[in-house]
Amino acid sequence: MIKVPFRAVLVSLIAIVAVGGFVVPNLQNEPSKTNSNQNVATNGPCTKHGITLIVDFGKETNLVPIRKCVVAEGLSGWKVLQQAGLQVSGTAEYPNSFVCRINDWPSQKVEDCAGTPGMVGGSWVYFYSKPGSNGWLLSPVGAATRKPICGEVEGWLFVNRLADDQKFASPKINPNPFSCR
């Protein structure tokens, strides 16, 4: 039997653990079906795999709607916005669940996000579309709760000055959900 000094074994184990911390990927954030060298969000809608994200800034602005393909699974609607590289802000009351601002819209001057925004100043409305649905559906839950699946389309529309008797409009861009294989 070969005798190995305890100190040599201990130093070797510490070195292995230290090096492992640098080389082991962060599997918690790694999307499935992608290579770690690939981007997880690309411009344009998804066609074969992923969740399409559409952000429509509404009628009262000339900001161009955003379309992204986010290739990840098990994310909340909030995380899909973040994974797409968008800046998303909540309210003081609901900092990680109620979407108050996307990519600095509306501006801090219009909405301070201290409380839940009302329709007078404007608010983001959350939609989705899934394979087999006919167009946009109004989400019954918030972005922190909803977990879209592959092939679905997430939609955000900024609306303001909406009378109580009017129905919500939907994003200008039609969703094209599909079934992932």
C-alpha atoms as a printed R data frame, in Angstrom:
    type eleno elety resid chain resno       x      y       z
1   ATOM     1    CA   MET     A     1   0.000  0.000   0.000
2   ATOM     2    CA   ILE     A     2   1.308  3.413  -0.948
3   ATOM     3    CA   LYS     A     3   1.347  6.043   1.765
4   ATOM     4    CA   VAL     A     4   0.263  9.505   0.645
5   ATOM     5    CA   PRO     A     5   0.821 12.376   3.041
6   ATOM     6    CA   PHE     A     6  -2.421 13.912   4.333
7   ATOM     7    CA   ARG     A     7  -1.206 17.410   3.446
8   ATOM     8    CA   ALA     A     8  -0.693 16.465  -0.247
9   ATOM     9    CA   VAL     A     9  -4.214 15.013  -0.457
10  ATOM    10    CA   LEU     A    10  -5.700 18.092   1.199
11  ATOM    11    CA   VAL     A    11  -3.878 20.524  -1.129
12  ATOM    12    CA   SER     A    12  -4.927 18.463  -4.157
13  ATOM    13    CA   LEU     A    13  -8.589 18.498  -3.098
14  ATOM    14    CA   ILE     A    14  -8.541 22.258  -2.500
15  ATOM    15    CA   ALA     A    15  -6.995 22.796  -5.949
16  ATOM    16    CA   ILE     A    16  -9.638 20.612  -7.618
17  ATOM    17    CA   VAL     A    17 -12.487 22.453  -5.884
18  ATOM    18    CA   ALA     A    18 -10.995 25.871  -6.708
19  ATOM    19    CA   VAL     A    19 -10.494 25.029 -10.379
20  ATOM    20    CA   GLY     A    20 -13.959 23.441 -10.551
21  ATOM    21    CA   GLY     A    21 -15.530 26.737  -9.488
22  ATOM    22    CA   PHE     A    22 -14.079 28.385 -12.581
23  ATOM    23    CA   VAL     A    23 -14.873 25.666 -15.101
24  ATOM    24    CA   VAL     A    24 -18.308 24.393 -14.087
25  ATOM    25    CA   PRO     A    25 -20.996 26.280 -16.022
26  ATOM    26    CA   ASN     A    26 -23.908 27.931 -14.281
27  ATOM    27    CA   LEU     A    27 -26.502 25.283 -15.163
28  ATOM    28    CA   GLN     A    28 -29.300 27.175 -13.449
29  ATOM    29    CA   ASN     A    29 -29.345 29.843 -16.172
30  ATOM    30    CA   GLU     A    30 -28.272 27.691 -19.095
31  ATOM    31    CA   PRO     A    31 -31.096 27.274 -21.589
32  ATOM    32    CA   SER     A    32 -31.741 23.838 -22.954
33  ATOM    33    CA   LYS     A    33 -31.231 23.054 -26.637
34  ATOM    34    CA   THR     A    34 -28.564 25.707 -27.005
35  ATOM    35    CA   ASN     A    35 -24.827 25.709 -27.043
36  ATOM    36    CA   SER     A    36 -23.240 27.772 -24.258
37  ATOM    37    CA   ASN     A    37 -21.548 29.880 -26.956
38  ATOM    38    CA   GLN     A    38 -24.865 30.830 -28.579
39  ATOM    39    CA   ASN     A    39 -27.014 33.811 -27.647
40  ATOM    40    CA   VAL     A    40 -30.232 32.854 -25.915
41  ATOM    41    CA   ALA     A    41 -32.157 35.765 -27.450
42  ATOM    42    CA   THR     A    42 -32.158 36.815 -31.071
43  ATOM    43    CA   ASN     A    43 -34.020 39.492 -33.000
44  ATOM    44    CA   GLY     A    44 -37.189 38.388 -34.717
45  ATOM    45    CA   PRO     A    45 -39.772 35.729 -33.935
46  ATOM    46    CA   CYS     A    46 -38.962 32.116 -33.117
47  ATOM    47    CA   THR     A    47 -39.651 29.571 -35.857
48  ATOM    48    CA   LYS     A    48 -38.625 26.151 -34.514
49  ATOM    49    CA   HIS     A    49 -37.814 26.465 -30.827
50  ATOM    50    CA   GLY     A    50 -38.229 29.115 -28.152
51  ATOM    51    CA   ILE     A    51 -40.637 31.746 -26.896
52  ATOM    52    CA   THR     A    52 -41.377 34.758 -29.077
53  ATOM    53    CA   LEU     A    53 -41.550 38.049 -27.192
54  ATOM    54    CA   ILE     A    54 -43.372 41.068 -28.660
55  ATOM    55    CA   VAL     A    55 -43.306 44.464 -26.950
56  ATOM    56    CA   ASP     A    56 -45.624 47.115 -28.435
57  ATOM    57    CA   PHE     A    57 -45.103 50.589 -26.999
58  ATOM    58    CA   GLY     A    58 -48.617 51.688 -27.963
59  ATOM    59    CA   LYS     A    59 -50.321 54.237 -30.187
60  ATOM    60    CA   GLU     A    60 -49.003 57.352 -28.499
61  ATOM    61    CA   THR     A    61 -45.364 56.803 -29.326
62  ATOM    62    CA   ASN     A    62 -43.303 56.236 -32.426
63  ATOM    63    CA   LEU     A    63 -41.124 53.628 -30.731
64  ATOM    64    CA   VAL     A    64 -40.719 50.552 -32.925
65  ATOM    65    CA   PRO     A    65 -42.189 47.341 -31.470
66  ATOM    66    CA   ILE     A    66 -39.633 44.783 -30.307
67  ATOM    67    CA   ARG     A    67 -39.651 41.152 -31.483
68  ATOM    68    CA   LYS     A    68 -37.254 38.658 -29.915
69  ATOM    69    CA   CYS     A    69 -36.849 34.912 -29.837
70  ATOM    70    CA   VAL     A    70 -35.871 33.675 -26.378
71  ATOM    71    CA   VAL     A    71 -34.535 30.127 -26.308
72  ATOM    72    CA   ALA     A    72 -34.979 29.000 -22.732
73  ATOM    73    CA   GLU     A    73 -37.373 26.859 -20.745
74  ATOM    74    CA   GLY     A    74 -39.023 27.130 -17.371
75  ATOM    75    CA   LEU     A    75 -38.777 30.913 -17.146
76  ATOM    76    CA   SER     A    76 -41.479 33.228 -15.880
77  ATOM    77    CA   GLY     A    77 -42.777 35.959 -18.190
78  ATOM    78    CA   TRP     A    78 -40.676 38.421 -16.162
79  ATOM    79    CA   LYS     A    79 -37.518 36.374 -16.765
80  ATOM    80    CA   VAL     A    80 -38.333 36.105 -20.502
81  ATOM    81    CA   LEU     A    81 -38.215 39.930 -20.684
82  ATOM    82    CA   GLN     A    82 -34.863 39.942 -18.890
83  ATOM    83    CA   GLN     A    83 -33.456 37.046 -20.939
84  ATOM    84    CA   ALA     A    84 -34.363 39.018 -24.080
85  ATOM    85    CA   GLY     A    85 -32.013 41.753 -22.878
86  ATOM    86    CA   LEU     A    86 -34.757 44.242 -22.033
87  ATOM    87    CA   GLN     A    87 -34.741 46.457 -18.984
88  ATOM    88    CA   VAL     A    88 -37.805 45.682 -16.900
89  ATOM    89    CA   SER     A    89 -38.786 47.554 -13.737
90  ATOM    90    CA   GLY     A    90 -41.476 46.790 -11.222
91  ATOM    91    CA   THR     A    91 -43.181 49.038  -8.706
92  ATOM    92    CA   ALA     A    92 -41.984 49.799  -5.199
93  ATOM    93    CA   GLU     A    93 -44.751 47.521  -3.918
94  ATOM    94    CA   TYR     A    94 -44.108 44.698  -6.433
95  ATOM    95    CA   PRO     A    95 -40.488 45.133  -7.583
96  ATOM    96    CA   ASN     A    96 -40.170 41.779  -9.365
97  ATOM    97    CA   SER     A    97 -43.716 40.996 -10.409
98  ATOM    98    CA   PHE     A    98 -45.767 43.981 -11.619
99  ATOM    99    CA   VAL     A    99 -44.266 45.370 -14.841
100 ATOM   100    CA   CYS     A   100 -44.210 49.147 -14.619
101 ATOM   101    CA   ARG     A   101 -41.548 50.009 -17.178
102 ATOM   102    CA   ILE     A   102 -39.958 48.220 -20.151
103 ATOM   103    CA   ASN     A   103 -36.833 49.766 -21.702
104 ATOM   104    CA   ASP     A   104 -37.491 53.040 -19.876
105 ATOM   105    CA   TRP     A   105 -41.068 53.322 -21.185
106 ATOM   106    CA   PRO     A   106 -42.950 55.114 -19.795
107 ATOM   107    CA   SER     A   107 -40.379 57.619 -18.654
108 ATOM   108    CA   GLN     A   108 -39.743 58.405 -14.988
109 ATOM   109    CA   LYS     A   109 -41.452 61.795 -15.565
110 ATOM   110    CA   VAL     A   110 -44.678 60.093 -16.630
111 ATOM   111    CA   GLU     A   111 -44.651 57.219 -14.134
112 ATOM   112    CA   ASP     A   112 -42.548 57.061 -10.978
113 ATOM   113    CA   CYS     A   113 -43.455 53.374 -10.366
114 ATOM   114    CA   ALA     A   114 -43.956 54.075  -6.667
115 ATOM   115    CA   GLY     A   115 -47.372 52.413  -6.836
116 ATOM   116    CA   THR     A   116 -49.354 50.376  -9.322
117 ATOM   117    CA   PRO     A   117 -49.891 52.568 -12.409
118 ATOM   118    CA   GLY     A   118 -53.404 53.474 -13.492
119 ATOM   119    CA   MET     A   119 -54.827 53.887 -16.971
120 ATOM   120    CA   VAL     A   120 -54.549 57.691 -16.926
121 ATOM   121    CA   GLY     A   121 -50.745 57.627 -16.961
122 ATOM   122    CA   GLY     A   122 -50.626 54.336 -18.782
123 ATOM   123    CA   SER     A   123 -49.897 50.747 -17.944
124 ATOM   124    CA   TRP     A   124 -48.460 47.645 -19.546
125 ATOM   125    CA   VAL     A   125 -50.975 44.942 -20.449
126 ATOM   126    CA   TYR     A   126 -49.810 41.330 -20.651
127 ATOM   127    CA   PHE     A   127 -50.956 38.999 -23.447
128 ATOM   128    CA   TYR     A   128 -49.988 35.564 -24.694
129 ATOM   129    CA   SER     A   129 -50.797 33.253 -27.565
130 ATOM   130    CA   LYS     A   130 -50.383 29.500 -27.670
131 ATOM   131    CA   PRO     A   131 -50.711 26.911 -30.424
132 ATOM   132    CA   GLY     A   132 -54.376 26.421 -31.251
133 ATOM   133    CA   SER     A   133 -55.477 29.803 -29.891
134 ATOM   134    CA   ASN     A   134 -57.013 32.388 -32.165
135 ATOM   135    CA   GLY     A   135 -54.817 35.486 -31.750
136 ATOM   136    CA   TRP     A   136 -53.948 37.211 -28.497
137 ATOM   137    CA   LEU     A   137 -55.288 36.181 -25.077
138 ATOM   138    CA   LEU     A   138 -55.215 38.497 -22.058
139 ATOM   139    CA   SER     A   139 -53.067 36.871 -19.379
140 ATOM   140    CA   PRO     A   140 -55.074 36.056 -16.242
141 ATOM   141    CA   VAL     A   141 -51.881 36.140 -14.146
142 ATOM   142    CA   GLY     A   142 -48.879 38.420 -13.873
143 ATOM   143    CA   ALA     A   143 -45.433 38.108 -15.392
144 ATOM   144    CA   ALA     A   144 -43.880 36.629 -12.260
145 ATOM   145    CA   THR     A   145 -46.413 33.782 -12.217
146 ATOM   146    CA   ARG     A   146 -46.962 32.849 -15.858
147 ATOM   147    CA   LYS     A   147 -44.508 30.303 -17.313
148 ATOM   148    CA   PRO     A   148 -44.686 30.283 -21.116
149 ATOM   149    CA   ILE     A   149 -43.693 27.124 -22.941
150 ATOM   150    CA   CYS     A   150 -41.846 26.542 -26.177
151 ATOM   151    CA   GLY     A   151 -43.781 27.824 -29.195
152 ATOM   152    CA   GLU     A   152 -45.856 30.356 -27.269
153 ATOM   153    CA   VAL     A   153 -45.786 34.092 -27.857
154 ATOM   154    CA   GLU     A   154 -45.583 36.639 -25.037
155 ATOM   155    CA   GLY     A   155 -47.028 40.066 -25.789
156 ATOM   156    CA   TRP     A   156 -46.828 43.390 -23.993
157 ATOM   157    CA   LEU     A   157 -48.840 46.484 -24.982
158 ATOM   158    CA   PHE     A   158 -48.625 49.895 -23.363
159 ATOM   159    CA   VAL     A   159 -52.080 51.487 -23.089
160 ATOM   160    CA   ASN     A   160 -53.295 54.716 -21.556
161 ATOM   161    CA   ARG     A   161 -56.400 56.885 -21.356
162 ATOM   162    CA   LEU     A   162 -58.545 53.817 -21.766
163 ATOM   163    CA   ALA     A   163 -62.220 54.372 -20.963
164 ATOM   164    CA   ASP     A   164 -63.890 51.816 -18.708
165 ATOM   165    CA   ASP     A   165 -66.297 50.751 -21.486
166 ATOM   166    CA   GLN     A   166 -63.523 50.000 -23.995
167 ATOM   167    CA   LYS     A   167 -61.897 46.620 -24.355
168 ATOM   168    CA   PHE     A   168 -58.135 46.343 -24.370
169 ATOM   169    CA   ALA     A   169 -56.584 46.511 -27.761
170 ATOM   170    CA   SER     A   170 -53.884 43.942 -28.429
171 ATOM   171    CA   PRO     A   171 -50.338 44.278 -29.760
172 ATOM   172    CA   LYS     A   172 -50.189 45.370 -33.428
173 ATOM   173    CA   ILE     A   173 -48.071 42.388 -34.434
174 ATOM   174    CA   ASN     A   174 -49.994 39.170 -34.903
175 ATOM   175    CA   PRO     A   175 -48.702 36.224 -32.886
176 ATOM   176    CA   ASN     A   176 -47.600 33.105 -34.698
177 ATOM   177    CA   PRO     A   177 -47.402 30.386 -32.043
178 ATOM   178    CA   PHE     A   178 -46.252 26.922 -33.086
179 ATOM   179    CA   SER     A   179 -45.768 23.493 -31.591
180 ATOM   180    CA   CYS     A   180 -42.216 22.585 -30.685
181 ATOM   181    CA   ARG     A   181 -40.959 19.158 -31.606
